[in-house]
Amino acid sequence: MTGTGQARKPDATPTLLTGIPERDVNSILEAATPTKLLPNRMILTGGEQATHVFMLKTGIVKYYRLTHTGDEVLFGWLVPGNVFGLASLLSSPVAYLGSAMAITECQLYVWERDRMRKLAQTYPQLAENSFRVVLKYLTALADRHAGLISLSAEQRLADALLELGRRTGQVHSAGVEVEITNEQLGDLAHTTSFTASRLLSRWKRAGALSKKRGKVIIHTPESLVSD
Amino acid sequence: MTGTGQARKPDATPTLLTGIPERDVNSILEAATPTKLLPNRMILTGGEQATHVFMLKTGIVKYYRLTHTGDEVLFGWLVPGNVFGLASLLSSPVAYLGSAMAITECQLYVWERDRMRKLAQTYPQLAENSFRVVLKYLTALADRHAGLISLSAEQRLADALLELGRRTGQVHSAGVEVEITNEQLGDLAHTTSFTASRLLSRWKRAGALSKKRGKVIIHTPESLVSD
DNA sequence: CGCATTGTTGACAAAGTTCAATTTGCGTGG
DNA sequence: CCACGCAAATTGAACTTTGTCAACAATGCG
């Protein structure tokens, strides 16, 4: 039992460049190709050989997988700073485990596989950070999985909405404004747009939020939390 | 059995020691503490600080998580060769993401964190393999998650049974024999022992398998595959 | 032999999904 | 500026799947 030092922040969102000195960060970013994408563009496709590493600079990306029946299984939304395509780092080639698609207009850093592998040798912190990021995704997916099993559609929807507010919400005088459709929200919470509509209506009636087409304004996040 | 430069198996179950020369493997294993555990012993607990890396030598371990309501969310069963506790490899300490418990009597290799971190520096292949293993777990959990969303209880149960057959089954003249209770099978497939019982009975009536207490003998795996 | 564990079966309930019908909101082009 | 048309949202009702619970049967161990 290592009686380690002090309480650190619970989860200080580690990313690829955490703990790397600024001049090295610059070298690393310069080795990437900056790319701009329109909404609905595919970025990578699950099952294809991993050839690039991506870091999202601006915009929102959805990471998902298609089942053999064609249903979409959403793993989560990626926001600026998030890194994906890390399977490329392995010495022997592996497939991407899911597909990534731009939801909004996006700017990305894109590294070619060999380039990134060399960088990871030059800057070992990069390798460690990659490992940490993959572990973080594993934890996130574990959370998502546990939630799907043990929470009701209502709780999942509330969680999805609150996390969206935290990650992509615009703070407004009347509350936090989130740009999302019922259908997207349903996907995030693993339910249908119908269920999403019913629950949102209920919360609206309770005064916890208000709705516009493609938009939700959360007035009282607390009132979504429990029950 | 190095076998480089030859058609490799599609998913040759990469593990911690893959591609490491035998004498180095010996050094690595010698650095571990061999440990023997009785059934139902906890090995590590989710949320605790990661201090050790484990490799299962013999036996079966379940890896799971408890929700705040106390339900158990099973991520999977670990079989000999599987490695866990890899969060220990990070430079700054992280928590184990789930709990591990011995199902059968088990033998384990256990490495103390600092020891393993030094080994990973000495043998870089060890670091790469760790990364690969974590990616593999991510893929496995993604599969599991997708299955939970898109498959019926029946299909999940069939999958669980078939995979058990593959991984832990005893080949017998009458088919593959799997040691498992209805309840364990239900847990694996994310359903109840009642549903498991009903489906097994149906398959038994169809002649696809037979049952003993705590045991299933699969006669015709094909007939479980689709519907 | 007795007892605990495991398994079976039925009746019922809960949660969400599905589908169809309708309404609302909003940009576009006349 | 209005009317059109389409995408998004709403709502009700039936339906499906699976979980829950209770009662009971069987298996096998000590």
PDB file of C-alpha atoms in Angstrom, chain A residues 65-73, chain B residues 143 146-152 155-156 159 225-227:
ATOM      1  CA  ARG A  65     -20.129   1.250 -34.806  1.00  0.00           C
ATOM      2  CA  LEU A  66     -22.536  -0.412 -37.185  1.00  0.00           C
ATOM      3  CA  THR A  67     -23.928  -3.793 -36.252  1.00  0.00           C
ATOM      4  CA  HIS A  68     -24.346  -6.478 -38.854  1.00  0.00           C
ATOM      5  CA  THR A  69     -28.014  -5.522 -39.004  1.00  0.00           C
ATOM      6  CA  GLY A  70     -27.084  -1.946 -39.817  1.00  0.00           C
ATOM      7  CA  ASP A  71     -28.035  -0.377 -36.503  1.00  0.00           C
ATOM      8  CA  GLU A  72     -25.774   2.300 -35.227  1.00  0.00           C
ATOM      9  CA  VAL A  73     -24.259   1.771 -31.787  1.00  0.00           C
TER      10      VAL A  73
ATOM     11  CA  ASP B 143     -18.445  -5.849 -28.928  1.00  0.00           C
ATOM     12  CA  ALA B 146     -22.994  -3.508 -29.253  1.00  0.00           C
ATOM     13  CA  GLY B 147     -24.338  -6.970 -28.563  1.00  0.00           C
ATOM     14  CA  LEU B 148     -26.290  -5.796 -25.578  1.00  0.00           C
ATOM     15  CA  ILE B 149     -27.964  -3.117 -27.660  1.00  0.00           C
ATOM     16  CA  SER B 150     -28.623  -4.963 -30.851  1.00  0.00           C
ATOM     17  CA  LEU B 151     -29.115  -8.603 -29.903  1.00  0.00           C
ATOM     18  CA  SER B 152     -31.974 -10.383 -28.172  1.00  0.00           C
ATOM     19  CA  GLN B 155     -28.757 -14.409 -29.232  1.00  0.00           C
ATOM     20  CA  ARG B 156     -26.636 -13.102 -26.391  1.00  0.00           C
ATOM     21  CA  ASP B 159     -23.065 -16.237 -28.043  1.00  0.00           C
ATOM     22  CA  VAL B 225     -26.066 -19.713 -34.136  1.00  0.00           C
ATOM     23  CA  SER B 226     -29.023 -18.028 -35.760  1.00  0.00           C
ATOM     24  CA  ASP B 227     -32.446 -17.713 -34.268  1.00  0.00           C
TER      25      ASP B 227
END
